[in-house]
Amino acid sequence: MDRRQKVTIKDVARKAGCGIATASRVLNKSGPASAEARERVEMAARELGFSFSALGRALQGGRSMTIGCLVPSLANPVFAEAVQGVQETLKGTGYQLLIASSNYDGEADNEAIATLAAKEVDGLIVTMVAPERSAALKQARQRGLPVSLMFHDPIDGFLTAHVDNFEAAREVARQFADRGHRHTAFLALRFSTSDRSRNRYAGFHAECRARDMFDPTLIELDEADANTPELLAAILAAQEGLTAIFASNDFLAIAVQKAARLMGESVPRDLSVVGFDGIEIGRLLDVPLATIETAPDAMGRQAAQTLLDMMQGRPGAQRPPLPFDFRVGATLGRPRTESRDDDQVRPRPPSVHSLKTDLKQG
Amino acid sequence: MDRRQKVTIKDVARKAGCGIATASRVLNKSGPASAEARERVEMAARELGFSFSALGRALQGGRSMTIGCLVPSLANPVFAEAVQGVQETLKGTGYQLLIASSNYDGEADNEAIATLAAKEVDGLIVTMVAPERSAALKQARQRGLPVSLMFHDPIDGFLTAHVDNFEAAREVARQFADRGHRHTAFLALRFSTSDRSRNRYAGFHAECRARDMFDPTLIELDEADANTPELLAAILAAQEGLTAIFASNDFLAIAVQKAARLMGESVPRDLSVVGFDGIEIGRLLDVPLATIETAPDAMGRQAAQTLLDMMQGRPGAQRPPLPFDFRVGATLGRPRTESRDDDQVRPRPPSVHSLKTDLKQG
DNA sequence: ATCACTTGTGGAAACGTTTCCAATTCGACT
DNA sequence: AGTCGAATTGGAAACGTTTCCACAAGTGAT
């Protein structure tokens, strides 16, 4: 019962009464063989239910036809969709995907890369905490492993499929400014483990300055869970004069809406909210979410295509960032108390940076 | 540059001036070695940056330490979360996940299974269109490959991690009945490729009958995309007297809410909606979604654990279904025109089965 | 009948491991 | 000094492929 009996090409050859080499040639159509031999080998293979072992092939051929993929988490639909995009592009190429996830842990990132490399993957598609500082990734590249990045902004020496987070965030600031918002906040999750988030903040911050708005307050959450809205409500209640929030992803943006509801405030009358990513569900909401719409699956497809090119020896250059769209939802409006045209330079209030929410650990 | 120079144990042995066997023993701590030899080998390995090739190991040891996983799509958060759960359970066991997705295509299912088997995975965790009819899966099992199912209701000869779809759907019907609904519909996506969906319909249908409600109308969509709400609105407009809809997943349920809004109807005053799955975002909605709450990650964890048990020779028995919860949201209410207690048996209206929406192909 | 080809064929090496087993060394005991 | 056992050690086989190469057999031309 439990005996895992493998049928090898040796068995086929024996049954067909020929040498291994001949069987291999027939089954791979890779060399000459008499009609009669072909017939016998094919028959034998069919009867035995033979199929090649990718292991033996990989060992001998030096190519495993496997691609390693590392993402922070599949529970985040953005990454899940990207991986799906990778799968689509790989479909039909014969490559399989070995997937690891690090749960946003830089240490786990390194281990995962090492493990994937040990499995002799032919290439790596990666989103990690800090690719530019990963020893394991560096070593993999030194060994000649092609690496393609996803989501990360361009890093020296790497090719990446990305959107211009800085620019996109500036766009959000512009939209806020155009509607008269001056006092805003940037809401992020796990700021320290995401260069994307940091770049969005940087862009948002820069444009706010350029538009003579207050520096945005930085609100950082450690974790998102069921009571995130309550937590947010508490934090927001402590902020005075805030009229608009830019959330680093759509999930957070939706949580902000919920928080506003809990506080008895109305979106966008009392508070404007803009998200990032453009997940499908945002559209379906009662009050459709204003957001930066990106295409994670396209990101995955591009990263995969880049990798395929590298593996075929066509190095390719860094592609321009993928386009994003500002989706005008219904969560963005004018602030209730319009700024009264007193354009004289006012002192900026001290910006509350890194308002860490360690209420839980405390 | 491009030279992929592998450091093998042979290189280590040569540099350490000893035999391969000794090097192997030292590096694996699997046998005796003099302190001096140990020292030299470890030094050599470090200097060369040696790491084992999982390929050679797998070939020799007969175990690849890789597990194959097949799901319909990672773009569906339910499956993505389940895979995440699998990853969590596998973390620390040394097993890696080779992931394939079929895009709900039964043919692709078979190919994927065959490919995974060819890669010599040590076990299979699978959600597919029709496991009971898959030739490839059958063959894999005959070869002694342990197989663990996710999401599927129990099938003879397989172990599966699941929720009781039939019972859960009955619960929905009960909730409808308790509030006085009699004329309901069941909304599904790709009915033909999902036994889960079919079982939910069956349970819903059965309980509707038991409660003397009308047979639920079956509404089936081929695909969900951006204009699903419009499509739904058109379909719903044609249904008379409908007071409640059971959607086969939360995404569809949210689309129904949007459709109702498009039609100028109010949820739950004019139409009650209940979903299935219990995705996190449903909670955050303006009108929190009533739904059957399941735990996809727990499903993944259980499936993985079952597989680990099988691989360790502990066969284990089919576990009971994982619990589900009826989440009382705000999308479920009493129908506007309360059924006037005329309990005489009324003829049921012909139920519109398989109202296929091939508006697009047509 | 010999030669030079073409065609078909199978032995064997190589890929990177692990592990069995025989051989070597060494100290200790008779 | 000679024998014995324990502790180390390394050669070689095996895992399932592919492919190089040499060999056999057949074919047509000289």
Short mmCIF file of C-alpha atoms in Angstrom, two decimals, chain A residues 19-253:
data_model
loop_
_atom_site.label_atom_id
_atom_site.label_comp_id
_atom_site.label_asym_id
_atom_site.label_seq_id
_atom_site.Cartn_x
_atom_site.Cartn_y
_atom_site.Cartn_z
CA GLY A 19 19.20 0.88 -23.37
CA ILE A 20 18.45 3.82 -21.15
CA ALA A 21 19.85 6.22 -23.69
CA THR A 22 17.45 5.05 -26.35
CA ALA A 23 14.49 5.33 -24.04
CA SER A 24 15.52 8.84 -23.12
CA ARG A 25 15.87 9.84 -26.75
CA VAL A 26 12.48 8.47 -27.65
CA LEU A 27 10.63 9.96 -24.73
CA ASN A 28 12.25 13.34 -25.24
CA LYS A 29 12.19 13.16 -29.02
CA SER A 30 15.74 14.33 -28.70
CA GLY A 31 17.56 12.00 -31.01
CA PRO A 32 17.36 9.26 -33.60
CA ALA A 33 15.54 6.04 -32.95
CA SER A 34 14.16 3.35 -35.19
CA ALA A 35 10.44 3.24 -35.64
CA GLU A 36 10.36 -0.11 -33.95
CA ALA A 37 12.29 1.05 -30.88
CA ARG A 38 10.17 4.13 -30.62
CA GLU A 39 7.08 1.99 -30.64
CA ARG A 40 8.30 -0.35 -27.94
CA VAL A 41 9.52 2.42 -25.65
CA GLU A 42 6.33 4.40 -25.92
CA MET A 43 4.28 1.34 -25.23
CA ALA A 44 6.36 0.45 -22.20
CA ALA A 45 6.17 3.96 -20.82
CA ARG A 46 2.42 4.00 -21.23
CA GLU A 47 1.91 0.65 -19.57
CA LEU A 48 4.15 1.51 -16.66
CA GLY A 49 2.61 4.94 -16.24
CA PHE A 50 6.03 6.46 -16.45
CA SER A 51 6.71 10.12 -15.95
CA PHE A 52 10.01 11.87 -15.69
CA SER A 53 11.45 12.87 -12.37
CA ALA A 54 12.08 16.56 -12.41
CA LEU A 55 14.66 15.94 -9.73
CA GLY A 56 16.94 13.80 -11.82
CA ARG A 57 16.53 16.17 -14.70
CA ALA A 58 17.33 19.20 -12.62
CA LEU A 59 20.41 17.62 -11.15
CA GLN A 60 21.76 16.59 -14.50
CA GLY A 61 20.70 19.61 -16.48
CA GLY A 62 21.67 22.23 -13.95
CA ARG A 63 18.25 23.85 -14.21
CA SER A 64 15.43 23.10 -11.83
CA MET A 65 12.74 24.87 -13.83
CA THR A 66 11.62 26.34 -10.55
CA ILE A 67 11.41 29.96 -9.58
CA GLY A 68 11.55 31.17 -6.04
CA CYS A 69 9.16 33.83 -4.87
CA LEU A 70 9.26 35.67 -1.60
CA VAL A 71 6.55 38.03 -0.40
CA PRO A 72 5.76 39.40 3.04
CA SER A 73 2.40 37.67 3.27
CA LEU A 74 -0.22 36.10 1.09
CA ALA A 75 -2.90 37.32 3.43
CA ASN A 76 -2.39 40.78 1.98
CA PRO A 77 -4.42 40.73 -1.25
CA VAL A 78 -1.98 43.06 -2.91
CA PHE A 79 0.77 40.48 -2.72
CA ALA A 80 -1.57 37.61 -3.43
CA GLU A 81 -2.65 39.29 -6.64
CA ALA A 82 0.92 40.00 -7.60
CA VAL A 83 1.81 36.34 -7.15
CA GLN A 84 -1.21 35.45 -9.21
CA GLY A 85 0.18 37.73 -11.91
CA VAL A 86 3.51 35.98 -11.71
CA GLN A 87 1.77 32.64 -12.09
CA GLU A 88 -0.03 33.84 -15.18
CA THR A 89 3.13 34.94 -16.88
CA LEU A 90 4.93 31.75 -15.95
CA LYS A 91 2.11 29.56 -17.18
CA GLY A 92 3.23 27.76 -20.27
CA THR A 93 6.91 28.40 -19.74
CA GLY A 94 7.38 25.22 -17.76
CA TYR A 95 8.51 27.03 -14.65
CA GLN A 96 6.94 26.33 -11.29
CA LEU A 97 6.71 28.69 -8.35
CA LEU A 98 8.22 27.93 -4.98
CA ILE A 99 6.67 30.44 -2.63
CA ALA A 100 7.86 31.63 0.73
CA SER A 101 6.51 34.34 2.96
CA SER A 102 8.30 36.18 5.71
CA ASN A 103 5.48 37.80 7.61
CA TYR A 104 7.27 41.13 7.33
CA ASP A 105 10.25 39.82 9.24
CA GLY A 106 13.66 40.80 7.92
CA GLU A 107 15.34 37.84 9.51
CA ALA A 108 12.85 35.41 8.02
CA ASP A 109 13.49 37.13 4.69
CA ASN A 110 17.10 36.11 4.77
CA GLU A 111 16.38 32.56 5.76
CA ALA A 112 13.79 32.23 3.05
CA ILE A 113 16.17 33.47 0.37
CA ALA A 114 18.82 31.03 1.54
CA THR A 115 16.37 28.14 1.51
CA LEU A 116 15.11 28.99 -1.94
CA ALA A 117 18.67 29.25 -3.19
CA ALA A 118 19.47 25.87 -1.69
CA LYS A 119 16.58 24.42 -3.66
CA GLU A 120 18.46 25.53 -6.74
CA VAL A 121 15.78 27.80 -8.08
CA ASP A 122 16.62 29.30 -11.45
CA GLY A 123 15.56 32.77 -10.45
CA LEU A 124 14.09 34.85 -7.68
CA ILE A 125 11.13 37.20 -7.55
CA VAL A 126 11.20 39.08 -4.34
CA THR A 127 9.50 41.60 -2.10
CA MET A 128 11.20 41.88 1.24
CA VAL A 129 11.89 44.21 4.10
CA ALA A 130 15.24 45.45 2.92
CA PRO A 131 16.59 43.92 -0.30
CA GLU A 132 19.49 46.34 -0.39
CA ARG A 133 20.74 45.11 2.95
CA SER A 134 20.06 41.39 2.70
CA ALA A 135 23.22 39.35 2.90
CA ALA A 136 21.46 36.27 1.61
CA LEU A 137 20.16 38.09 -1.44
CA LYS A 138 23.57 39.51 -2.15
CA GLN A 139 25.13 36.09 -1.96
CA ALA A 140 22.50 34.62 -4.24
CA ARG A 141 23.25 37.25 -6.83
CA GLN A 142 26.96 36.65 -6.57
CA ARG A 143 26.31 33.06 -7.46
CA GLY A 144 24.69 34.29 -10.63
CA LEU A 145 21.07 33.88 -9.63
CA PRO A 146 18.84 36.29 -11.55
CA VAL A 147 16.74 38.42 -9.21
CA SER A 148 13.68 40.45 -10.02
CA LEU A 149 12.06 42.77 -7.49
CA MET A 150 8.40 43.63 -7.02
CA PHE A 151 6.92 46.73 -5.38
CA HIS A 152 10.26 48.13 -4.35
CA ASP A 153 11.34 51.45 -5.69
CA PRO A 154 14.46 51.17 -7.86
CA ILE A 155 17.57 50.07 -6.03
CA ASP A 156 21.03 50.22 -7.47
CA GLY A 157 21.86 47.07 -9.32
CA PHE A 158 18.39 45.56 -9.23
CA LEU A 159 15.52 45.53 -11.65
CA THR A 160 12.14 46.13 -10.11
CA ALA A 161 8.49 46.26 -11.10
CA HIS A 162 6.98 49.14 -9.20
CA VAL A 163 4.81 52.18 -9.09
CA ASP A 164 6.29 55.51 -8.25
CA ASN A 165 5.23 55.69 -4.64
CA PHE A 166 6.70 59.13 -4.13
CA GLU A 167 4.87 60.61 -7.10
CA ALA A 168 1.63 58.88 -6.28
CA ALA A 169 1.74 60.25 -2.77
CA ARG A 170 2.43 63.73 -4.11
CA GLU A 171 -0.67 63.38 -6.21
CA VAL A 172 -2.68 62.70 -3.10
CA ALA A 173 -1.27 65.79 -1.42
CA ARG A 174 -2.15 67.77 -4.51
CA GLN A 175 -5.72 66.53 -4.42
CA PHE A 176 -5.96 67.49 -0.77
CA ALA A 177 -4.45 70.89 -1.44
CA ASP A 178 -6.75 71.60 -4.35
CA ARG A 179 -9.72 71.10 -2.08
CA GLY A 180 -8.35 73.35 0.58
CA HIS A 181 -7.03 70.87 3.12
CA ARG A 182 -4.07 72.06 5.12
CA HIS A 183 -3.94 69.84 8.14
CA THR A 184 -3.45 66.21 7.17
CA ALA A 185 -2.15 62.93 8.50
CA PHE A 186 -0.43 59.94 7.01
CA LEU A 187 -1.49 56.58 8.38
CA ALA A 188 0.77 53.58 7.96
CA LEU A 189 1.15 50.04 9.12
CA ARG A 190 4.55 48.65 10.04
CA PHE A 191 6.33 51.70 8.74
CA SER A 192 9.72 50.27 9.51
CA THR A 193 9.35 47.19 7.34
CA SER A 194 8.14 48.85 4.19
CA ASP A 195 10.15 51.11 1.96
CA ARG A 196 6.96 51.60 -0.06
CA SER A 197 5.24 53.13 2.91
CA ARG A 198 8.20 55.31 3.72
CA ASN A 199 8.43 56.60 0.18
CA ARG A 200 4.75 57.40 0.16
CA TYR A 201 5.19 59.35 3.31
CA ALA A 202 8.18 61.15 1.86
CA GLY A 203 6.29 62.15 -1.28
CA PHE A 204 3.25 63.20 0.68
CA HIS A 205 5.36 65.20 3.07
CA ALA A 206 7.30 66.90 0.28
CA GLU A 207 4.21 68.00 -1.59
CA CYS A 208 2.53 69.20 1.57
CA ARG A 209 5.50 71.47 2.16
CA ALA A 210 5.47 72.64 -1.41
CA ARG A 211 1.83 73.56 -1.06
CA ASP A 212 2.38 75.36 2.16
CA MET A 213 0.32 72.88 4.14
CA PHE A 214 1.23 71.76 7.60
CA ASP A 215 3.60 68.85 7.82
CA PRO A 216 1.44 65.77 7.88
CA THR A 217 1.11 63.99 11.17
CA LEU A 218 2.51 60.50 11.00
CA ILE A 219 0.32 57.86 12.57
CA GLU A 220 1.82 54.41 12.72
CA LEU A 221 0.10 51.20 13.71
CA ASP A 222 1.92 48.06 14.70
CA GLU A 223 -0.71 45.67 13.62
CA ALA A 224 -4.12 45.64 12.02
CA ASP A 225 -6.82 43.54 13.56
CA ALA A 226 -10.46 43.48 14.44
CA ASN A 227 -10.38 46.47 16.74
CA THR A 228 -8.25 48.71 14.60
CA PRO A 229 -11.19 51.07 14.04
CA GLU A 230 -11.62 51.62 17.78
CA LEU A 231 -7.94 52.27 18.18
CA LEU A 232 -8.00 54.68 15.30
CA ALA A 233 -11.00 56.49 16.68
CA ALA A 234 -9.11 57.06 19.91
CA ILE A 235 -6.09 58.37 18.09
CA LEU A 236 -8.04 60.59 15.75
CA ALA A 237 -10.04 62.06 18.57
CA ALA A 238 -6.79 63.37 20.01
CA GLN A 239 -5.87 65.13 16.79
CA GLU A 240 -7.22 68.60 16.47
CA GLY A 241 -7.99 70.35 13.27
CA LEU A 242 -7.26 67.31 11.10
CA THR A 243 -9.33 67.41 7.92
CA ALA A 244 -7.82 64.75 5.73
CA ILE A 245 -6.07 61.40 6.06
CA PHE A 246 -3.92 59.58 3.57
CA ALA A 247 -3.83 55.89 4.43
CA SER A 248 -0.99 53.78 3.17
CA ASN A 249 -3.35 51.08 2.01
CA ASP A 250 -7.02 50.67 1.27
CA PHE A 251 -7.70 48.40 4.17
CA LEU A 252 -6.54 51.08 6.57
CA ALA A 253 -8.55 53.67 4.69
#
